[in-house]
mmCIF file of C-alpha atoms in Angstrom:
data_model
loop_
_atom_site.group_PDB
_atom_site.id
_atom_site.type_symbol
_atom_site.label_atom_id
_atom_site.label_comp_id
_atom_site.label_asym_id
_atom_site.label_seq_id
_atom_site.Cartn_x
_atom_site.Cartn_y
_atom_site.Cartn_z
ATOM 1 C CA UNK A 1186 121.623 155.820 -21.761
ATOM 2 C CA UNK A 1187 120.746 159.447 -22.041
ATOM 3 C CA UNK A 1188 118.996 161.032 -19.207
ATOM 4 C CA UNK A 1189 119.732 164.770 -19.790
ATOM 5 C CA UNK A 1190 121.798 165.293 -23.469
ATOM 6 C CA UNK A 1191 124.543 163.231 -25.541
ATOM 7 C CA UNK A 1192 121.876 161.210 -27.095
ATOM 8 C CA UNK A 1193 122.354 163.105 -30.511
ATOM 9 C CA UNK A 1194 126.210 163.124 -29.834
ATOM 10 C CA UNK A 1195 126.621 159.456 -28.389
ATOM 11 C CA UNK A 1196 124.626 158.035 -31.803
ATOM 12 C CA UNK A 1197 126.164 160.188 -34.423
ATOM 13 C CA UNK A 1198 129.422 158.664 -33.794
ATOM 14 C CA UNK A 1199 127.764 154.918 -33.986
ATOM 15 C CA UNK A 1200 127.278 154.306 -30.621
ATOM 16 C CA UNK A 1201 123.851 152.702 -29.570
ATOM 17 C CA UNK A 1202 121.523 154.922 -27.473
ATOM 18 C CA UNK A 1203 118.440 154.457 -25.374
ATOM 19 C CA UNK A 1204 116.708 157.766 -24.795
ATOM 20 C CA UNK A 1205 115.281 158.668 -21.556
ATOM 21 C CA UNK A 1206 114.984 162.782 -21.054
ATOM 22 C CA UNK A 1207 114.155 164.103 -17.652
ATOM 23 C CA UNK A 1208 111.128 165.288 -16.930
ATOM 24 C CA UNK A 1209 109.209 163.840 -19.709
ATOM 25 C CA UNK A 1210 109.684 159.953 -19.297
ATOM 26 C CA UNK A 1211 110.309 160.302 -15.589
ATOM 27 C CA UNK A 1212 107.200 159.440 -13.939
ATOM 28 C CA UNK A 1213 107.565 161.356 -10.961
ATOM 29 C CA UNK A 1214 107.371 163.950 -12.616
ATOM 30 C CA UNK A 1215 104.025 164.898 -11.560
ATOM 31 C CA UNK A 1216 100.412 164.834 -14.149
ATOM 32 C CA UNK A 1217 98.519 167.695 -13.266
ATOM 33 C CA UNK A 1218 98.769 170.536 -10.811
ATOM 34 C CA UNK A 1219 95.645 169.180 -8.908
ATOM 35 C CA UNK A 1220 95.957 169.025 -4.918
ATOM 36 C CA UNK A 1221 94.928 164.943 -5.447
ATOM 37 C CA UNK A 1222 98.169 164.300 -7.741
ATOM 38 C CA UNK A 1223 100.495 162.094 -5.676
ATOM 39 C CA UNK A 1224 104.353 163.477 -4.467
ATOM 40 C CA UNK A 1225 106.454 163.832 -7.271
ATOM 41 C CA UNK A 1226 108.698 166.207 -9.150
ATOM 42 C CA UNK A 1227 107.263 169.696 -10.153
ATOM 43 C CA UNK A 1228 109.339 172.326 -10.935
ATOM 44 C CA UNK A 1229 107.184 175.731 -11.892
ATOM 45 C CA UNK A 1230 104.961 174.026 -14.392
ATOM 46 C CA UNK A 1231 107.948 172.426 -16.723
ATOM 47 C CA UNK A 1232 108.328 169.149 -14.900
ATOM 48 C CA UNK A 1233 104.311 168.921 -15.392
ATOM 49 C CA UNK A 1234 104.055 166.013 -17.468
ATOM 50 C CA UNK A 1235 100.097 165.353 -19.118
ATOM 51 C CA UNK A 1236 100.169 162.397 -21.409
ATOM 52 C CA UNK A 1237 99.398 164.697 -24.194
ATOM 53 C CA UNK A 1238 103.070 166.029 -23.664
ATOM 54 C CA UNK A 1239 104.205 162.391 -23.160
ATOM 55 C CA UNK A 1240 102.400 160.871 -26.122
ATOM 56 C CA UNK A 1241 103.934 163.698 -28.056
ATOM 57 C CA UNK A 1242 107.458 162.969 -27.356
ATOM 58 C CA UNK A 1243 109.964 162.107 -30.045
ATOM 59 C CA UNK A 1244 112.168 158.922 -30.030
ATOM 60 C CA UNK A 1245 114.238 160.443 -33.246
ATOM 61 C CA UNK A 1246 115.869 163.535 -31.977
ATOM 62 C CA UNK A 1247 116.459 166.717 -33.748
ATOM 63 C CA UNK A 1248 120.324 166.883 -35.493
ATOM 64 C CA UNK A 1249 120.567 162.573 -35.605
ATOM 65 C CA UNK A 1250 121.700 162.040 -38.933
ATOM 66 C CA UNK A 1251 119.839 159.819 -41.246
ATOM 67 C CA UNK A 1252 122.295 157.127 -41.632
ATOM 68 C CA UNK A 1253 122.440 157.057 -37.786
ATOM 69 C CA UNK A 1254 118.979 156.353 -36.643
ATOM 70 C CA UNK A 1255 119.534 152.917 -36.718
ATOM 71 C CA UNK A 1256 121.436 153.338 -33.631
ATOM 72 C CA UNK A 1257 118.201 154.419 -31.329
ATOM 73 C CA UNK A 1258 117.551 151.147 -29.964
ATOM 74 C CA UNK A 1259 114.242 153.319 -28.027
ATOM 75 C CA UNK A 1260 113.016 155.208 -25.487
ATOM 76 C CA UNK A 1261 113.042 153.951 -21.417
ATOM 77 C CA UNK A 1262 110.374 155.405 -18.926
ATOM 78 C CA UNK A 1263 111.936 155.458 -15.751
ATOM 79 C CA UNK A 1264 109.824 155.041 -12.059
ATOM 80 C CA UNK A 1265 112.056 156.882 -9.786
ATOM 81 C CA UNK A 1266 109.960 156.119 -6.645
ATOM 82 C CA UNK A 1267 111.653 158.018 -3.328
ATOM 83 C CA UNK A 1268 108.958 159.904 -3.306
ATOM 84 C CA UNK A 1269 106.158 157.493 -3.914
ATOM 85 C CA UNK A 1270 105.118 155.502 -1.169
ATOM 86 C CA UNK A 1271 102.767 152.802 -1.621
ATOM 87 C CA UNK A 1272 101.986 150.717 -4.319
ATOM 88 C CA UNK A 1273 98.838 152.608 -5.640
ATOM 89 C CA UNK A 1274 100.879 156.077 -5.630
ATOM 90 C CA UNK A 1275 103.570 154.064 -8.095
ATOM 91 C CA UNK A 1276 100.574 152.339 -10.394
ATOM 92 C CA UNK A 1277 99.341 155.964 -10.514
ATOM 93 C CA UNK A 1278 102.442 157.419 -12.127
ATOM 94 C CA UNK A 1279 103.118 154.765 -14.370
ATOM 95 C CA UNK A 1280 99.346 153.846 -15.570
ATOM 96 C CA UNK A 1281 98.267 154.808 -18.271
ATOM 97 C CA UNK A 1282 101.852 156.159 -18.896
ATOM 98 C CA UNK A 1283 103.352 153.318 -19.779
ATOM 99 C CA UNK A 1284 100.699 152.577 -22.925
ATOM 100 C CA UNK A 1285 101.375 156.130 -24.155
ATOM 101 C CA UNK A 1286 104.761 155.477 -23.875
ATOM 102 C CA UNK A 1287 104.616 151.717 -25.675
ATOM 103 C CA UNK A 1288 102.429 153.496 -28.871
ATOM 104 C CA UNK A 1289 104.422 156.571 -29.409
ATOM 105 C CA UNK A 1290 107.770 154.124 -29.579
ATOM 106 C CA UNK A 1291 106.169 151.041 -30.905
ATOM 107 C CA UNK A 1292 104.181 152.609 -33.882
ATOM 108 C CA UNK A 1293 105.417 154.605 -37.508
ATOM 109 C CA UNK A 1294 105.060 158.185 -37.221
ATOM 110 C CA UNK A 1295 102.237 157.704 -39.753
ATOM 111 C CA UNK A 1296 100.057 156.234 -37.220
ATOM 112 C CA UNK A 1297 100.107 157.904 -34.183
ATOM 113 C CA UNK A 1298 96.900 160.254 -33.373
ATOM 114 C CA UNK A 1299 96.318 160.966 -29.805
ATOM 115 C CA UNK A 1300 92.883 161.386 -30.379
ATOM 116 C CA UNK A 1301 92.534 158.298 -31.475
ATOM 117 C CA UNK A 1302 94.673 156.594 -28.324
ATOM 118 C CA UNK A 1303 92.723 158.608 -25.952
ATOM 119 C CA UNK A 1304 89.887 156.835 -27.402
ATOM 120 C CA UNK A 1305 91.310 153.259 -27.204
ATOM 121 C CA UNK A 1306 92.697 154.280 -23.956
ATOM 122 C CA UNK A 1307 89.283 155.275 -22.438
ATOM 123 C CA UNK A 1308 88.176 151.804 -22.418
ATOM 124 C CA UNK A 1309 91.800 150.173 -21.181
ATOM 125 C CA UNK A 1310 91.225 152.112 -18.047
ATOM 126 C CA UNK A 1311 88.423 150.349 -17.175
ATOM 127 C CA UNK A 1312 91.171 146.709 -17.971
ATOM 128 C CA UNK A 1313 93.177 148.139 -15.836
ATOM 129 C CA UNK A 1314 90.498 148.779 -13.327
ATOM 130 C CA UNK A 1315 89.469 144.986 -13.404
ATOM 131 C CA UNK A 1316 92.734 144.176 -13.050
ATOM 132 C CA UNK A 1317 93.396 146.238 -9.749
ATOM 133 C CA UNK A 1318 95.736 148.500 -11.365
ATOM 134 C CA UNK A 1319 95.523 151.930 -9.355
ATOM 135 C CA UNK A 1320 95.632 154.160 -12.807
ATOM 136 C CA UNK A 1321 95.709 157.749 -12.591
ATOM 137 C CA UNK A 1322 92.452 159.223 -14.535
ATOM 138 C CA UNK A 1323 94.144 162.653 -14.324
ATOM 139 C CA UNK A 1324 94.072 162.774 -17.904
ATOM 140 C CA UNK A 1325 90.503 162.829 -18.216
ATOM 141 C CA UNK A 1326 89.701 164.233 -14.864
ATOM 142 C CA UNK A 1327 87.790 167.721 -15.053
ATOM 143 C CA UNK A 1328 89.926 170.915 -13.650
ATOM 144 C CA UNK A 1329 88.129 174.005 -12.356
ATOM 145 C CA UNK A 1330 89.500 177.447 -13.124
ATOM 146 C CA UNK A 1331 88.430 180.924 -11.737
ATOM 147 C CA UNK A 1332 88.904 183.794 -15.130
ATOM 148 C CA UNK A 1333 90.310 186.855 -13.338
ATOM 149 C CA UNK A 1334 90.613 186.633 -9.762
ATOM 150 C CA UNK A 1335 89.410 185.192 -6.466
ATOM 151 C CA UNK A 1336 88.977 188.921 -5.030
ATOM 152 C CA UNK A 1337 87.427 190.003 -8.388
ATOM 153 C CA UNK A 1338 84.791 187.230 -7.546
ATOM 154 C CA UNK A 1339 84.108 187.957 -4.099
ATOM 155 C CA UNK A 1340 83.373 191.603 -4.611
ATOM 156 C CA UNK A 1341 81.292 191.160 -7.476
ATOM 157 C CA UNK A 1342 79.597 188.113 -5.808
ATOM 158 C CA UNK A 1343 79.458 186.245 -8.721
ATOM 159 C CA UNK A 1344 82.107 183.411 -9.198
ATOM 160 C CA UNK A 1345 82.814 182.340 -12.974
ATOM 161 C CA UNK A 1346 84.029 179.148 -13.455
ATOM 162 C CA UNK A 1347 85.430 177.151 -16.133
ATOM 163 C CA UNK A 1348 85.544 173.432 -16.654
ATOM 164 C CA UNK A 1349 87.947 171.742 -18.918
ATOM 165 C CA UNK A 1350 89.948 167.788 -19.136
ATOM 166 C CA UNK A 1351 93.178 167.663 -20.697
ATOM 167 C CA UNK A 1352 92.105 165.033 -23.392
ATOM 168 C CA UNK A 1353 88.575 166.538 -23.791
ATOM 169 C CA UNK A 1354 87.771 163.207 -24.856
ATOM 170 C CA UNK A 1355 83.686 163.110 -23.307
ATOM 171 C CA UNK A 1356 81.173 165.481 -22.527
ATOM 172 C CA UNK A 1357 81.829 167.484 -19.288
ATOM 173 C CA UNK A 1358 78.329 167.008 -17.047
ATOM 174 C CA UNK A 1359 77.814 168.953 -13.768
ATOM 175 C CA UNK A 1360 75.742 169.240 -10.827
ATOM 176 C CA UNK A 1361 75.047 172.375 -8.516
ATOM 177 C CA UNK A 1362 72.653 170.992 -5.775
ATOM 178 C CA UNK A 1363 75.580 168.547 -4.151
ATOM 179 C CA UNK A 1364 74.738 165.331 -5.715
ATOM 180 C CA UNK A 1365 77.174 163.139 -8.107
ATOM 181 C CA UNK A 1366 76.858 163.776 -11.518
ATOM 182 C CA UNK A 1367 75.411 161.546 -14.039
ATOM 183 C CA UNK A 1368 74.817 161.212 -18.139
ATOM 184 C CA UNK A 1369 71.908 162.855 -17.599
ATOM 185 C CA UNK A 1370 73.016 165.941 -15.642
ATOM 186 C CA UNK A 1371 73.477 169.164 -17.837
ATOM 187 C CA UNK A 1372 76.107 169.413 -20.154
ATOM 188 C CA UNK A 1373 78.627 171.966 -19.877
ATOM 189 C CA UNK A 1374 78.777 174.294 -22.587
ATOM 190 C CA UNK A 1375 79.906 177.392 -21.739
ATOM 191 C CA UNK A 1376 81.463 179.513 -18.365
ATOM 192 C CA UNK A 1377 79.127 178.882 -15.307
ATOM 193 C CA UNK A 1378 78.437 181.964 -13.530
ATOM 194 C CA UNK A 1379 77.720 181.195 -9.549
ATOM 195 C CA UNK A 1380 76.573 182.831 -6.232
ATOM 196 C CA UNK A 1381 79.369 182.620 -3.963
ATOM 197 C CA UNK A 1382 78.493 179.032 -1.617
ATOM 198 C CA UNK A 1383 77.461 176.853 -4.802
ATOM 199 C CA UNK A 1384 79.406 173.750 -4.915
ATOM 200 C CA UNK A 1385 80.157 172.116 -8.399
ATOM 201 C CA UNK A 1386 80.417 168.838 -8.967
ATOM 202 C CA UNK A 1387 81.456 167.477 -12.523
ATOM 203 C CA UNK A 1388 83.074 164.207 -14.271
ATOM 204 C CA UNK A 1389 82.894 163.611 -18.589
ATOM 205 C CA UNK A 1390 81.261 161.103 -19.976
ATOM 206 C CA UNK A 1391 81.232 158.863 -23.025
ATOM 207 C CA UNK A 1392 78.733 158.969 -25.133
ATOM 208 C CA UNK A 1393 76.788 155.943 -23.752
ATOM 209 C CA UNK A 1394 76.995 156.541 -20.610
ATOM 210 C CA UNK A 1395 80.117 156.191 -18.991
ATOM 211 C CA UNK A 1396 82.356 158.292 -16.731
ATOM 212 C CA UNK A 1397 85.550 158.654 -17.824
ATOM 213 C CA UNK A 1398 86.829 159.482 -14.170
ATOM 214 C CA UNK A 1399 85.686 159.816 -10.470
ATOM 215 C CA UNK A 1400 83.997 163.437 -10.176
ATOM 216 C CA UNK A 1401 85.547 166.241 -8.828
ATOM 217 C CA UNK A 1402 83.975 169.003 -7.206
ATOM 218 C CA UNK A 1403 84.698 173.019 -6.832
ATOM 219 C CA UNK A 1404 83.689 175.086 -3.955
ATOM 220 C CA UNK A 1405 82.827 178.633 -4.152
ATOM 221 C CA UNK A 1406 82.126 179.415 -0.642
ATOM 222 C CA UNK A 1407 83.839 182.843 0.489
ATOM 223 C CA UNK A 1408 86.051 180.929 2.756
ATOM 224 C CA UNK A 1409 86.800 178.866 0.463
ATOM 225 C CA UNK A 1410 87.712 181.472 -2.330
ATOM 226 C CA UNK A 1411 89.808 182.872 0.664
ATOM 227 C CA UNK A 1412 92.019 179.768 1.441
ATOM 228 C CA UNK A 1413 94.819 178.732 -0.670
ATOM 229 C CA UNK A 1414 96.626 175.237 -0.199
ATOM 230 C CA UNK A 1415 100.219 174.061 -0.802
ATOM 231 C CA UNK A 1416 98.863 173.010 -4.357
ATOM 232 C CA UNK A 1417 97.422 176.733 -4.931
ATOM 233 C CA UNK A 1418 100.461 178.895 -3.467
ATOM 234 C CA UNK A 1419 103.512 179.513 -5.868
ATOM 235 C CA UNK A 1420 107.185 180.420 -6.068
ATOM 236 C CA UNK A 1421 108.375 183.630 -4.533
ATOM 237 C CA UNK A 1422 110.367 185.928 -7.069
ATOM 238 C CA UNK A 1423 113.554 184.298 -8.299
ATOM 239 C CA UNK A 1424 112.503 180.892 -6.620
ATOM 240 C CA UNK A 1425 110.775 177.433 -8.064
ATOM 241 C CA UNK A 1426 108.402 174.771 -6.382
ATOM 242 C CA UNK A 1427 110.631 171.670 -7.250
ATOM 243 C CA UNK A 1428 108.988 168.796 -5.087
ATOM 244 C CA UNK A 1429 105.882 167.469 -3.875
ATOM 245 C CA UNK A 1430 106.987 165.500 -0.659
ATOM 246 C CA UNK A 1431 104.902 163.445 2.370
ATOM 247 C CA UNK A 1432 105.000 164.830 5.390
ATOM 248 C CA UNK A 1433 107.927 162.549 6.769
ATOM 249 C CA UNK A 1434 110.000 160.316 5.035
ATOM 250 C CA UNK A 1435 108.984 157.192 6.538
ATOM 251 C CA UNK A 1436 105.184 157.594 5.397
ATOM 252 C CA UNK A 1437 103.629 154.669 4.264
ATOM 253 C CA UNK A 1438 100.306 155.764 3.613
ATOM 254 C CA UNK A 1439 98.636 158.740 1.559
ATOM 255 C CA UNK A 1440 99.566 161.084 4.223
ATOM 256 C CA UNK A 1441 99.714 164.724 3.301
ATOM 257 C CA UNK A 1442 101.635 165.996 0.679
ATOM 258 C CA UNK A 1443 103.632 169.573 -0.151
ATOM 259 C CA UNK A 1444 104.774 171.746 -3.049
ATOM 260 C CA UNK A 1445 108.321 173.155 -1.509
ATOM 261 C CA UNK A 1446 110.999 174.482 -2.841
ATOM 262 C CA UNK A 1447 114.213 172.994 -0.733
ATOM 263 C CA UNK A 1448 116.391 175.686 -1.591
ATOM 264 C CA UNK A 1449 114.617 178.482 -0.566
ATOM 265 C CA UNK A 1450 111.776 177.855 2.109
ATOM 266 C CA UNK A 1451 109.504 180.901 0.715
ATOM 267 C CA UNK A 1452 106.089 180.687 -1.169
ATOM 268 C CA UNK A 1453 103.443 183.331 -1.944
ATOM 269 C CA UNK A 1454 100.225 183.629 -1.909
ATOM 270 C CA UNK A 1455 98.999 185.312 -4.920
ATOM 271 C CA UNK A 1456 97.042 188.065 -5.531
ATOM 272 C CA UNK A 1457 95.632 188.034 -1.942
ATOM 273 C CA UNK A 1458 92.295 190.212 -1.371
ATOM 274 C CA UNK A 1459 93.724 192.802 0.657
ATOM 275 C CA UNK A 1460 90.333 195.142 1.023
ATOM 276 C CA UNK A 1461 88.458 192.315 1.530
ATOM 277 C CA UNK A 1462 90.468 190.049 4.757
ATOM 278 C CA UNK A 1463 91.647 191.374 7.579
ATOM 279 C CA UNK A 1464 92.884 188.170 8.892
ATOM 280 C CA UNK A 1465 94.929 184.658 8.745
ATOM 281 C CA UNK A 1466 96.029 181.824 9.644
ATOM 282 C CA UNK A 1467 98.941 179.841 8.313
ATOM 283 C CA UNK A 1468 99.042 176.066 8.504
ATOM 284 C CA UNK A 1469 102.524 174.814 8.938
ATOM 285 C CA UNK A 1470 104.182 171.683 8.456
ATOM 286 C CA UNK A 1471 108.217 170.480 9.388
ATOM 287 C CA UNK A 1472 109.251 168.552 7.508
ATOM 288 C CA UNK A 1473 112.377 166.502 7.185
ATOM 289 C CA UNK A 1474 115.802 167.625 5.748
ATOM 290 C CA UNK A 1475 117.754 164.706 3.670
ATOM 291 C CA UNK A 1476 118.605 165.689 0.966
ATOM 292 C CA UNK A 1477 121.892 165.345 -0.632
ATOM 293 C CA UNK A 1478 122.622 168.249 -2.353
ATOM 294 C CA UNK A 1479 126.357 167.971 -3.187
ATOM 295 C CA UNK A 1480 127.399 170.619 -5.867
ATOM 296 C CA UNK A 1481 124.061 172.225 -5.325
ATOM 297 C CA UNK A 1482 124.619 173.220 -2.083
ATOM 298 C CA UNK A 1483 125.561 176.618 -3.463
ATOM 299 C CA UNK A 1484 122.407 177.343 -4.431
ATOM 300 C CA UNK A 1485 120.807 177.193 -1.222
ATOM 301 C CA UNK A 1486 119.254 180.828 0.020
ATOM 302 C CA UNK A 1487 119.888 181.748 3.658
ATOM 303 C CA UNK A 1488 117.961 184.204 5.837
ATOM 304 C CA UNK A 1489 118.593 185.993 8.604
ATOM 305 C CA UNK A 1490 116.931 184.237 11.906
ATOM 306 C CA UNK A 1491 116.556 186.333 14.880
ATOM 307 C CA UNK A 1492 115.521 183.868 17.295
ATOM 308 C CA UNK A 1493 116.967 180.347 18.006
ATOM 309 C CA UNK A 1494 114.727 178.471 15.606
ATOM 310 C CA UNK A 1495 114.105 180.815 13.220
ATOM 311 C CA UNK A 1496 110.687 182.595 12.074
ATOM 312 C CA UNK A 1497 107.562 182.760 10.085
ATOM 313 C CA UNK A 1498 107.727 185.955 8.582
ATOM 314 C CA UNK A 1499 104.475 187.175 6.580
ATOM 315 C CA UNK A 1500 104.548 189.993 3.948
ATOM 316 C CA UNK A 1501 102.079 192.176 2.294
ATOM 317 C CA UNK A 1502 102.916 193.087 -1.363
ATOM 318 C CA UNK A 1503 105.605 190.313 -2.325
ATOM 319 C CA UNK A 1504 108.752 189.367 -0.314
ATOM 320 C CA UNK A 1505 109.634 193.090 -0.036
ATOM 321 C CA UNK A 1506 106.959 194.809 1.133
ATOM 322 C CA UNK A 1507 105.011 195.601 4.614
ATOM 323 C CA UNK A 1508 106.055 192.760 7.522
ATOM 324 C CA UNK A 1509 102.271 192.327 8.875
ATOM 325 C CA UNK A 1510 103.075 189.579 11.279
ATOM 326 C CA UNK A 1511 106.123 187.882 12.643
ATOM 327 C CA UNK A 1512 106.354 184.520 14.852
ATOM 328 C CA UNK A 1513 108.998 182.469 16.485
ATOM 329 C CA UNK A 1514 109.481 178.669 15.119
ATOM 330 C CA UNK A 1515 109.067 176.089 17.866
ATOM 331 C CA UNK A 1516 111.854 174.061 18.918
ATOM 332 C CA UNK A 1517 111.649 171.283 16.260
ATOM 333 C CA UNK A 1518 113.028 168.222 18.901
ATOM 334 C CA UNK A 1519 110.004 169.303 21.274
ATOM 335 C CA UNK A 1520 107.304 170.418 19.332
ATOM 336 C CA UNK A 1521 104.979 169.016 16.714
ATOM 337 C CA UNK A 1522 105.495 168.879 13.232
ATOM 338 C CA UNK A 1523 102.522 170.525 12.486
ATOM 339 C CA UNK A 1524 101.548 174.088 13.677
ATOM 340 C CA UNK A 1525 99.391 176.670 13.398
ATOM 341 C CA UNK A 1526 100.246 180.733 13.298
ATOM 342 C CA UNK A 1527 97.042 183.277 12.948
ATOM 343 C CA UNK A 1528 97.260 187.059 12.418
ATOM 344 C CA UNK A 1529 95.789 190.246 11.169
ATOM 345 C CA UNK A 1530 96.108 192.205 7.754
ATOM 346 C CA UNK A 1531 96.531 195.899 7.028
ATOM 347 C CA UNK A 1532 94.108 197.167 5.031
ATOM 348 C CA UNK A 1533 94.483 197.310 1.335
ATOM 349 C CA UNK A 1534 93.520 198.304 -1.632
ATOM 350 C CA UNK A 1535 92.564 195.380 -4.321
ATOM 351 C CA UNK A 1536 94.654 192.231 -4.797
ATOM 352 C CA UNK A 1537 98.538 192.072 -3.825
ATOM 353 C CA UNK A 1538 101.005 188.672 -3.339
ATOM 354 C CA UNK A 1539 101.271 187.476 0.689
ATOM 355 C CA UNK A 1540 104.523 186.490 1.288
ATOM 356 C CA UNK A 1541 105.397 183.811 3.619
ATOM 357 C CA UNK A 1542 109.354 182.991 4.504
ATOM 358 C CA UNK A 1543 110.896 180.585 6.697
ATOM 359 C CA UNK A 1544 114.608 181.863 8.647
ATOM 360 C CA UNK A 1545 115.126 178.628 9.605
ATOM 361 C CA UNK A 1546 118.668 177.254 9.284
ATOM 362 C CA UNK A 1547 119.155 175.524 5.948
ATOM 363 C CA UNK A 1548 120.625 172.745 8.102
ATOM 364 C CA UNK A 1549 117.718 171.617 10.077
ATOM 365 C CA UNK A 1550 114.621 170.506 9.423
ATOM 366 C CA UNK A 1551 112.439 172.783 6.758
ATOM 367 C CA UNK A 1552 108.977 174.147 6.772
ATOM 368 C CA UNK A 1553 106.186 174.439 4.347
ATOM 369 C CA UNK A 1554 102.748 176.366 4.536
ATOM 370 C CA UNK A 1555 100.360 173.569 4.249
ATOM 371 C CA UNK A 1556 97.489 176.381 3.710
ATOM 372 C CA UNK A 1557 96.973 179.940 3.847
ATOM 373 C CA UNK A 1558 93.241 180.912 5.234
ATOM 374 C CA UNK A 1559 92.305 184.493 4.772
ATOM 375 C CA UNK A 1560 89.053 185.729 6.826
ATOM 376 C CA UNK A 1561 87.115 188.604 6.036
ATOM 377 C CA UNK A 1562 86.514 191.246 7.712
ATOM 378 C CA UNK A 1563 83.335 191.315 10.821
#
């Protein structure tokens, strides 16, 4: 069984292999970078596993010898579930996985065209629907994406916005006066241009009729151009996001979730408007430390803490530039696990990284920014 390498090795010299590579055919590995993904495994976009990347995976590795294929009995998809929590969040993962999965290993080379799946699958999601099987529709769920950035937007007051699915199997429809949107709502066709407040709502569609997923929806409001969630921040310099974890470890519910990276409680918030807020607030959540890291212990990064618990230290310019704000952490065995800390900016010029660090001890419980709000100036 070959999880991480030795499958080449291990069947060469006649020995029968199943193959089952992290992060591809582990389904926590998480299927979009959307904030309404379920926790999982993320690690700076690698451990992102679409089904195009799944469907595309090979069962015959590169360097197996001819006469040793034979010896590939096939490929295992693996539900790791500590961090999925209820029964819909493991259907998710694993539906429509698993049919990607069965094709790609099940078929000749000669006949597999994901195109053509995504079009049989289209129609299996609404089997599995019937059948009460919690699929995930992430693959033909429409993303939003600013071009340029947030700050670029608000000062010009005009937002673009792209829309895209990974399969682009359907035509993308969209709304702008706040009501679902239907077959007969515009198509999209090329980059909307909006006034900052416009709310866009958007789902594809087959072509008689039929969404291919629930609708998602885009603000552009200036505060919400402003705010960035755990989803939205990213890795400080040197770091990765590795999880997506609920907000304690007994959850049994879709309770919130967070992007964190365990060794190194710091995150950014990129390219942060600094000439146009002049104020924050930090949403903060503790979450629980057990994790066993053994070996990897060593690859844990300390700060220094200057009070007993620690602080939330806040940065403009990256992780080594101006300290705008500093606060004391709560004592974590009287205090709630969720907190609040609000602030003020220096002025800037144009866009620069926020950074947000945790001093913390590495042995106690951990925090995560559950959102970063930026307000503008009055």
């Amino acid at each position: 069984m070959a999880w991480r390498e030795g499958a080449v090795d291990a069947a060469n010299q006649g020995h029968d292999v199943v193959l089952s590579p992290a992060p591809i055919l582990y389904l926590d590995s998480l299927q979009s970078n959307r904030s309404d993904e379920p926790p999982g495994r993320i690690s700076n976009g690698d451990a992102i596993v679409p089904l195009a990347r799944l469907y595309a995976y090979e069962p015959e590795p590169a360097g197996l010898a001819l006469d040793k294929a034979k010896h590939v009995l096939g490929a295992q998809i693996n539900a790791f579930s500590e961090y999925l929590v209820t029964p819909e969040q493991l259907q998710h993962a694993t539906f429509p996985r698993l049919s990607a999965l069965a094709e790609r290993t099940w078929s000749p080379k000669s006949a597999r065209n994901f195109d053509d799946f995504v079009a049989r699958l289209e129609p299996q999601m609404g089997r599995y629907a019937r059948a009460g099987i919690a699929a995930a529709d992430s693959a033909f769920a429409v993303d939003f994406a600013i071009p340029g950035t947030r700050g670029d937007a608000l000062r010009r007051g005009k937002v673009p916005v792209t829309l895209a699915t990974q399969t682009g199997y359907g035509t993308i429809r969209y709304t702008l006066d706040g009501k679902a949107p239907t077959a007969r709502s515009k198509a999209y066709a090329t980059p909307l241009s909006l006034k900052p407040g416009t709310t866009v709502r958007a789902a594809a569609f087959t072509s008689d009729g039929r969404p291919t997923a629930e609708p998602r929806l885009f603000e552009t409001s200036r505060v919400a151009l402003l705010r960035r969630s755990s989803s939205e921040l990213v890795a400080c310099p040197d770091g990765a996001i590795g999880l997506r974890v609920p907000l304690t470890s007994e959850a049994t519910g879709n309770t919130p979730v967070f992007n964190v990276n365990i060794f190194d409680t710091c995150t950014m918030y990129p390219a942060a408007p600094l000439d146009v807020a002049r104020s924050f607030t930090v949403d903060v959540a503790r979450l629980p430390r057990h994790y066993g890291l053994a070996h990897d212990e060593k690859a844990l990064r300390r700060h220094y803490a200057v009070t007993t618990y620690g602080e939330l230290v806040v940065r403009t310019g990256g992780c080594t530039g101006k300290i705008a704000a500093t606060f004391p952490l709560p004592n974590p065995a009287t205090s709630p696990n969720r907190m609040s800390f609000r602030g003020t900016l220096p002025e800037g010029k144009g866009d620069a990284d926020i950074c947000l660090l945790f001093t913390a001890s590495m042995e106690s419980p951990f925090y995560a920014v559950e959102s970063m709000q930026l307000s503008e100036k009055k």
